[in-house]
CSV table of C-alpha atoms and ligand atoms in Angstrom, one decimal:
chain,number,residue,atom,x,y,z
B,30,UNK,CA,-27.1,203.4,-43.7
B,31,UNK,CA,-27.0,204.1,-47.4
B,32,UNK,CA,-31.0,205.6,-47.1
B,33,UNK,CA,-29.9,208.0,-44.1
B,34,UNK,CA,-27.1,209.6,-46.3
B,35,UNK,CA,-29.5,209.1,-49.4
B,36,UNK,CA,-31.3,212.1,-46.5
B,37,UNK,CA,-28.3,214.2,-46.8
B,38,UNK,CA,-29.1,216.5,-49.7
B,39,UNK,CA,-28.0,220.2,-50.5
B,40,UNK,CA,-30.9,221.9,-48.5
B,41,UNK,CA,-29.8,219.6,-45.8
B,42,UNK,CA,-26.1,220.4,-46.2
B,43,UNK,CA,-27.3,224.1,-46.2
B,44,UNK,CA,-28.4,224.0,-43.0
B,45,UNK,CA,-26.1,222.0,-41.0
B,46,UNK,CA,-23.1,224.4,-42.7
B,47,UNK,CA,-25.5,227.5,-41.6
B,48,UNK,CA,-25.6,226.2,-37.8
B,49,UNK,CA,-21.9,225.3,-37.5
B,50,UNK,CA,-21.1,228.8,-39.1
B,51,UNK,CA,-23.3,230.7,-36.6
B,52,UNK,CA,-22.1,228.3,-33.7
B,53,UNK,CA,-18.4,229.3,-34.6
B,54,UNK,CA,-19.0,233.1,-35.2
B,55,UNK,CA,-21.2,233.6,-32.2
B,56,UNK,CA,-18.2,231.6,-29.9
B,57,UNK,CA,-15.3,232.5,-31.2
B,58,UNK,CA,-15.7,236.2,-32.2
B,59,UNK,CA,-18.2,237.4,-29.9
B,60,UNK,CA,-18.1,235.6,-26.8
B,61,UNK,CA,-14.8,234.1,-26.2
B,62,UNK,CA,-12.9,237.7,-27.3
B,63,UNK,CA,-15.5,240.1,-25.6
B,64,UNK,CA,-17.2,238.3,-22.9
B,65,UNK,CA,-14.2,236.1,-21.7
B,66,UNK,CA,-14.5,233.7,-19.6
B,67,UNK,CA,-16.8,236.1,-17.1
B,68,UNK,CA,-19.8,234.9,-15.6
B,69,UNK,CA,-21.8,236.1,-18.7
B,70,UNK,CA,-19.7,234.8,-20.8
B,71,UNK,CA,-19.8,231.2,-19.3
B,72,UNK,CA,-23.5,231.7,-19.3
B,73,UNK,CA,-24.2,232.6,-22.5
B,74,UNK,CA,-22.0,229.7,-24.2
B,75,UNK,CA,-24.1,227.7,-21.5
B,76,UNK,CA,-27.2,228.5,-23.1
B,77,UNK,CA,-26.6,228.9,-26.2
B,78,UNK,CA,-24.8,225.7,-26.8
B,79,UNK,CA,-28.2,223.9,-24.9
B,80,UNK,CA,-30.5,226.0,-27.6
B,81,UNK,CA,-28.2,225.1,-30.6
B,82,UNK,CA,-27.2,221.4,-29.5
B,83,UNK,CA,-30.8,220.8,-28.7
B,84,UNK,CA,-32.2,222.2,-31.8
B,85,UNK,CA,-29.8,220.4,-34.1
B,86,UNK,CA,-30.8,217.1,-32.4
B,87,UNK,CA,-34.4,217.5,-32.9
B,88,UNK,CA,-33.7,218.5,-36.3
B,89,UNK,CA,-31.3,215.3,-37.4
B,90,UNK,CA,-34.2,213.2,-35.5
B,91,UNK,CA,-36.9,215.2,-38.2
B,92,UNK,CA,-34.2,214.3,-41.5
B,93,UNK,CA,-33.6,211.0,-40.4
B,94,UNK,CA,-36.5,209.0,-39.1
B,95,UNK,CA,-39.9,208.3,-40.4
B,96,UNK,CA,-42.4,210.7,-41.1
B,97,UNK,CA,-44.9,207.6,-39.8
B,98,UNK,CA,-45.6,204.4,-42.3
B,99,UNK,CA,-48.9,203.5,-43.1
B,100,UNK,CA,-49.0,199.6,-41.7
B,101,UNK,CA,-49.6,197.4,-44.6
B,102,UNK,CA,-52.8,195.6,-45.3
B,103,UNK,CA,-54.5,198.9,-43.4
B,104,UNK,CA,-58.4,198.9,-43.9
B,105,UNK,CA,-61.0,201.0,-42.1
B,106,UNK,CA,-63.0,199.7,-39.5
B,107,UNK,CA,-66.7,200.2,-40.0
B,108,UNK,CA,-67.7,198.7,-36.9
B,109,UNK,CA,-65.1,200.4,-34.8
B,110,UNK,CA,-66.3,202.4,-31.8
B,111,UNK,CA,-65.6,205.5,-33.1
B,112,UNK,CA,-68.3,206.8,-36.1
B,113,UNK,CA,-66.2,209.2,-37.1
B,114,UNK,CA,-64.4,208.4,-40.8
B,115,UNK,CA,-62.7,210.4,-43.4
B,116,UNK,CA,-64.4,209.9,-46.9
B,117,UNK,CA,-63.7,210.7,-50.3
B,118,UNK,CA,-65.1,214.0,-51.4
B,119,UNK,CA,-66.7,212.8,-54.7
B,120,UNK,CA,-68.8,209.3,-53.5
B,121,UNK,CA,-68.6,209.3,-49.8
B,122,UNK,CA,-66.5,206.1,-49.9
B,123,UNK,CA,-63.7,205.1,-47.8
B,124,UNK,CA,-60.4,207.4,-48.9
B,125,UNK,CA,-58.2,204.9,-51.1
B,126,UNK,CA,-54.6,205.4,-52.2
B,127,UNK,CA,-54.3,204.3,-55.9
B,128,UNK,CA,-50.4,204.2,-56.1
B,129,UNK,CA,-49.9,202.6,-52.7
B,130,UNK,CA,-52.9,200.5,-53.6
B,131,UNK,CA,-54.0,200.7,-50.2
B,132,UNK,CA,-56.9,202.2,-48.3
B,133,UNK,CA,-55.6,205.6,-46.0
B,134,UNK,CA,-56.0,205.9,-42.5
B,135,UNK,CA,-57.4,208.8,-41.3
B,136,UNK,CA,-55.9,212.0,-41.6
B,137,UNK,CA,-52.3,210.1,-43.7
B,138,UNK,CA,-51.7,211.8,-47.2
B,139,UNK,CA,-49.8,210.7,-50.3
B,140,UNK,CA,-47.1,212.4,-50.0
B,141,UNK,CA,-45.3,212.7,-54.0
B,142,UNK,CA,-42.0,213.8,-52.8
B,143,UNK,CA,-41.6,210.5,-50.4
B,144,UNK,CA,-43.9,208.3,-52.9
B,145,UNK,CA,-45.7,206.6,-50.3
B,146,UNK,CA,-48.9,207.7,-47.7
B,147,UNK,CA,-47.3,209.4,-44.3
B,148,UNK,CA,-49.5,209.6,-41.0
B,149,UNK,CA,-50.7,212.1,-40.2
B,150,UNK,CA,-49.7,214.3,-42.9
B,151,UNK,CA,-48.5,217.7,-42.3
B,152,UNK,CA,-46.8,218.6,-45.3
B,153,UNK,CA,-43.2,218.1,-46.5
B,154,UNK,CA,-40.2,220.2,-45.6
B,155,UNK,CA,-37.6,220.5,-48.1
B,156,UNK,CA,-35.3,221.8,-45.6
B,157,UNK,CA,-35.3,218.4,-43.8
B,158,UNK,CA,-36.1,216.6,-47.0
B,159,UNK,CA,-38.5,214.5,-45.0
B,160,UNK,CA,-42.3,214.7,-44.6
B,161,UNK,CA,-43.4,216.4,-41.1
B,162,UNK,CA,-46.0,213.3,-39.8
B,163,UNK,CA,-47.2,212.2,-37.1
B,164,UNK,CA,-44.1,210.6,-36.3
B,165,UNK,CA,-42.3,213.3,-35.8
B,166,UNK,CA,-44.5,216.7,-35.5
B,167,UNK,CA,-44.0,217.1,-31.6
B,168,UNK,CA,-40.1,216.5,-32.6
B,169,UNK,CA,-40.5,219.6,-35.5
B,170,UNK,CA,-42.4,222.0,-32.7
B,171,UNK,CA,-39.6,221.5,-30.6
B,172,UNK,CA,-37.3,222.4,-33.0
B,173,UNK,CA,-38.6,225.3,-33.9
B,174,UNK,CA,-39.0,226.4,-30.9
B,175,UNK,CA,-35.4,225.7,-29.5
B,176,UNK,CA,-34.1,227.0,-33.2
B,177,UNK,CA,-36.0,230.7,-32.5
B,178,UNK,CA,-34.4,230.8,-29.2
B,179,UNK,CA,-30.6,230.4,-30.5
B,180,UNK,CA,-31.6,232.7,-33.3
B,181,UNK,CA,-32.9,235.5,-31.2
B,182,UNK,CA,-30.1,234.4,-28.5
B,183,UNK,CA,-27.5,235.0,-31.8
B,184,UNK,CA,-29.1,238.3,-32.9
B,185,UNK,CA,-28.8,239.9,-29.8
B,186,UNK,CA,-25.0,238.4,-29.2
B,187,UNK,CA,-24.4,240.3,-32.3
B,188,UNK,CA,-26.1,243.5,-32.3
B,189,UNK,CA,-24.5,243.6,-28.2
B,190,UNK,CA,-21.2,243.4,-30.1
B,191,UNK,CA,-21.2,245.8,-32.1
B,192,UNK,CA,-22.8,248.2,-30.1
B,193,UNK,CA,-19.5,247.7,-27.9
B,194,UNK,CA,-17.7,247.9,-30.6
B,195,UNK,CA,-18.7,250.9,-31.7
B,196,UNK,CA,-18.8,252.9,-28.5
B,197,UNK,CA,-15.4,251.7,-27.6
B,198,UNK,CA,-13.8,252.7,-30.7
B,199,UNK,CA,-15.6,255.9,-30.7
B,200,UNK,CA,-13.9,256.6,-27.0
B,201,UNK,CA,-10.8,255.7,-28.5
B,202,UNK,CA,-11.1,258.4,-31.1
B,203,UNK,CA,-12.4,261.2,-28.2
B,204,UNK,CA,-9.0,260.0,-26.3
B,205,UNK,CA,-6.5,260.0,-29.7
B,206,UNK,CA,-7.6,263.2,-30.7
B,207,UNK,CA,-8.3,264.8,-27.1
B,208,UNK,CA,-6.5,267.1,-25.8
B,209,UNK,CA,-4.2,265.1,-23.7
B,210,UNK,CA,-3.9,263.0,-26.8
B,211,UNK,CA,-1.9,260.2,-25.9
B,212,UNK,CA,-1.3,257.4,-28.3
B,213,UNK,CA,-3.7,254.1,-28.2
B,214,UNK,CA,-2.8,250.3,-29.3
B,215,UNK,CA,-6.1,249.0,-30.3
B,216,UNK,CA,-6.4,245.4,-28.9
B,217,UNK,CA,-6.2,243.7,-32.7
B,218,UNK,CA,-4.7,244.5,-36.0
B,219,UNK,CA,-6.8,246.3,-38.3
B,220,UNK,CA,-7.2,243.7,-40.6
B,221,UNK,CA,-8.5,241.5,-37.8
B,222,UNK,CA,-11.2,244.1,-37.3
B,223,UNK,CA,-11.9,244.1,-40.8
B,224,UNK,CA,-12.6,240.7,-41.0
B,225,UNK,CA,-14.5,239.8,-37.4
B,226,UNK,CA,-16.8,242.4,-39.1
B,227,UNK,CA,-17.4,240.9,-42.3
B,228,UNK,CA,-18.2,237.2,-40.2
B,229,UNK,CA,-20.7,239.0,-37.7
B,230,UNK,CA,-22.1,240.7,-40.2
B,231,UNK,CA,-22.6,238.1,-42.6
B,232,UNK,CA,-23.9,235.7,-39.8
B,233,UNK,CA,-26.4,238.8,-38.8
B,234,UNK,CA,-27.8,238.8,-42.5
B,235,UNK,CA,-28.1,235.1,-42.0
B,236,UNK,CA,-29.6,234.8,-38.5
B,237,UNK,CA,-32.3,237.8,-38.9
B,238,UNK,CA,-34.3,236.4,-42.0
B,239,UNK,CA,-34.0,232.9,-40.5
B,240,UNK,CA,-35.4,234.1,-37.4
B,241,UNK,CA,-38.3,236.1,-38.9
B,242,UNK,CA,-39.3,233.2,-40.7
B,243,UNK,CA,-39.0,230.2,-38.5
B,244,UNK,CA,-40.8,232.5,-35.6
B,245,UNK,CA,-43.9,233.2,-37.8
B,246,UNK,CA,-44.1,229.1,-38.6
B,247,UNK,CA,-43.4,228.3,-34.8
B,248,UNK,CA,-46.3,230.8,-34.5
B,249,UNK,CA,-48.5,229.6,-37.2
B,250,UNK,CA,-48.0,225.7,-35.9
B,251,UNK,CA,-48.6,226.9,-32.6
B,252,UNK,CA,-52.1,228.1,-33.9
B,253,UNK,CA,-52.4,224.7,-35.6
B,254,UNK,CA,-51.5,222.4,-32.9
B,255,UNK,CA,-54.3,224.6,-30.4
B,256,UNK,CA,-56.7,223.6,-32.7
B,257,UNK,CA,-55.4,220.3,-34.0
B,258,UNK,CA,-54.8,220.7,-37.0
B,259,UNK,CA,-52.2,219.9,-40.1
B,260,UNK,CA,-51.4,222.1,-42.7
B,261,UNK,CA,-53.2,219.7,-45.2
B,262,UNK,CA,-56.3,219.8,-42.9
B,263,UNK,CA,-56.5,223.7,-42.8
B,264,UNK,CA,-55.9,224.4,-46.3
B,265,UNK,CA,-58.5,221.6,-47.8
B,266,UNK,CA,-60.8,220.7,-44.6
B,267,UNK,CA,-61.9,217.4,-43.7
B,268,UNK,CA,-64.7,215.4,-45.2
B,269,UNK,CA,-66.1,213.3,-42.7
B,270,UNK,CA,-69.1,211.8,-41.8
B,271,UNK,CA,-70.6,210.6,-38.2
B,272,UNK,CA,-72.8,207.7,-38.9
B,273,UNK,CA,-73.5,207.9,-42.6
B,274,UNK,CA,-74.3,211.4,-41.7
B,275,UNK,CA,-71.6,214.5,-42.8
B,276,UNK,CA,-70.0,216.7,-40.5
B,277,UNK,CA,-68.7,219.9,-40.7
B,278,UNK,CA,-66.9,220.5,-37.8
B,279,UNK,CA,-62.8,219.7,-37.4
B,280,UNK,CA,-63.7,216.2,-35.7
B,281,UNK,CA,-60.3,216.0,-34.3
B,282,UNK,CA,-60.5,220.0,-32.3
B,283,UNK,CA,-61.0,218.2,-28.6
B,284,UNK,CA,-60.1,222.4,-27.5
B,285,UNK,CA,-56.9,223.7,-26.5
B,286,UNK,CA,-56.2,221.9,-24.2
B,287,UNK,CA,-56.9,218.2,-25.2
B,288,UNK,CA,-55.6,219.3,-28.3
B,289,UNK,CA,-52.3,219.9,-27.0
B,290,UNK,CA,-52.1,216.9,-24.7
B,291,UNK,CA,-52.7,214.9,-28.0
B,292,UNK,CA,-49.8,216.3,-29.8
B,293,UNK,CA,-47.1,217.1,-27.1
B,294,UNK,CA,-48.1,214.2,-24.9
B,295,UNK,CA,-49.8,213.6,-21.3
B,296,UNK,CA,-46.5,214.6,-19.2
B,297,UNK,CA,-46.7,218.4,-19.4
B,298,UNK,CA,-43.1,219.1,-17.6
B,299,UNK,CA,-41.8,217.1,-21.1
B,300,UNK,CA,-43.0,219.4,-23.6
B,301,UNK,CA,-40.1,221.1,-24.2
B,302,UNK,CA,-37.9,218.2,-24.0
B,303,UNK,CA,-36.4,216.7,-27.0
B,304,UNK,CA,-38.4,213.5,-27.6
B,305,UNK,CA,-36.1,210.0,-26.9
B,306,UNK,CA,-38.3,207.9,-29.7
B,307,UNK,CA,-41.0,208.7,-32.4
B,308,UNK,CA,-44.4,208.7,-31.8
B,309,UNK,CA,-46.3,205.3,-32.0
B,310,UNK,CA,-49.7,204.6,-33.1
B,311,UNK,CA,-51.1,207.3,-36.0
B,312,UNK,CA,-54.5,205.7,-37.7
B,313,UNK,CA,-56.3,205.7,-35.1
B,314,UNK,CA,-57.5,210.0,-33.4
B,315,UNK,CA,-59.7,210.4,-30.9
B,316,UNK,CA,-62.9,212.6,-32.5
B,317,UNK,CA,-65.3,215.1,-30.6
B,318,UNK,CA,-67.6,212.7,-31.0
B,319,UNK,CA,-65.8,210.2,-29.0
B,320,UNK,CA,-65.9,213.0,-25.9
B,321,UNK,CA,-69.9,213.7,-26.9
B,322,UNK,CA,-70.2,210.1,-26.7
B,323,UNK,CA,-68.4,209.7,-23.2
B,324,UNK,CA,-70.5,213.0,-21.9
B,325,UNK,CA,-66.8,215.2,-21.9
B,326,UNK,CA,-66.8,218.8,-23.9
B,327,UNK,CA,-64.1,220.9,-25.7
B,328,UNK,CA,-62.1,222.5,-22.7
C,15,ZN,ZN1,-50.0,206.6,-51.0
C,16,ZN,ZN1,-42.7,213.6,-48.0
């Protein structure tokens, strides 16, 4: 209990305050007041609550549980079926983590902000102040993915809005000063106007760089996951060897396809579900040349 508030930390905070606020503005000064309770407007709370209640789930699940723990007393196997292991760069020997004084499973990384090895490494995400492993990637694409929809969803609430807004109080005007001017009661006060545009505008300057950025990283894990890759693995390559031989090639690209069965799991309708447990296993991939070795080729 006291390590999952230990999680809680001001990036964390940040960002729970951040969805609440655009929850709040988005429902209560956009919908509710403009869109009533009209079809729309029951269908766009609908949806949006799914994106934002679906994305905040996925990302309490990536704060709060385990990146994926390295099982202690972990030691290569040299006569396991698969050839394929990850060596040191300098000697060729098994890769060894001196302050966890134990040896690292394939593709697991020390990770210095958690101070221990994590599975599967991806990298760690200040934001959920918890590493992204193999635990809990397929978890983090889901989030993003559900977190760029109530984005975009928010945006366009918002810029809808205004556009109303403005074309409705420009009619106003054309009436007021028409010439059968007769006099009109605007449906708030002025100072309510004033300050419903301060909140959708400061949750528009929130939403629009949020959205730019977490689309690109959807989009940049999305190239990742196609060819199975971490973030760790693309920026320093893997050093591996296939029977005392090395190998250049990504061992753990099966193609597209494989690839993404691997990380999102065999049940493709369930992809885009939020995930019920973490993922088990994690030092232990298959390797192309597991396929080669079974006579199957990259899809
Ligand atoms: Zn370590
Ligand atoms: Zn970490």
């Amino acid at each position: 209990m006291l390590n999952s508030i230990k999680k809680v930390n001001l990036y964390v905070g940040l960002v729970l305050a951040t969805y609440i606020y655009l929850f709040c503005v988005d429902v209560f000064c956009v919908i509710v007041p403009w869109l009533n309770w009209s079809v729309p407007g029951i269908l766009n709370l609908v949806i949006l609550t799914f994106s934002s209640a679906t994305s905040l789930y996925c990302y309490l699940f990536c704060v709060f549980l385990d990146a994926g723990k390295v099982t202690e007393g972990w030691k290569p196997d040299e006569e396991a079926s698969s050839a394929v292991q990850e060596v040191k760069r300098k000697d060729g020997a098994p890769r060894y983590c001196q302050k966890c004084k134990q040896y690292k499973p394939p593709r697991s990384h020390h990770c210095r902000v958690c101070q221990r090895c994590v599975l599967r490494m991806d990298h760690h995400c200040p934001y959920t102040n918890n590493c992204v492993g193999h635990a809990n990637y397929r978890t983090f694409l889901v989030f993003l993915f559900y977190v760029c929809a109530s984005l975009v969803h928010t945006i366009g609430l918002i810029a809808a809005h205004t556009l109303h807004t403005l074309q409705t109080s420009q009619e106003q005007r054309v009436i007021r000063t028409g010439p059968q001017s007769r006099p009109v009661h605007l449906e708030n006060g002025f100072r309510n106007i004033i300050l419903w545009a301060v909140l959708e505008t400061s949750a528009f300057a929130l939403a629009l760089p949020a959205a730019i950025g977490l689309i690109m990283l959807l989009g940049w894990h999305i190239h990742l996951a196609l060819t199975n890759k971490t973030t760790i693995e693309y920026q320093e390559g893997v050093r591996s060897r296939v029977q005392g031989v090395p190998y250049s090639e990504h061992p753990y690209d099966l193609g597209p396809y494989h690839n993404l069965h691997q990380i999102l799991g065999e049940n493709v309708c369930a992809w885009c579900l939020p995930p019920c447990s973490s993922s088990h296993g994690g030092d232990k991939f298959i390797t192309v040349w597991d396929m080669a070795k079974h006579g199957l080729t990259k899809d």
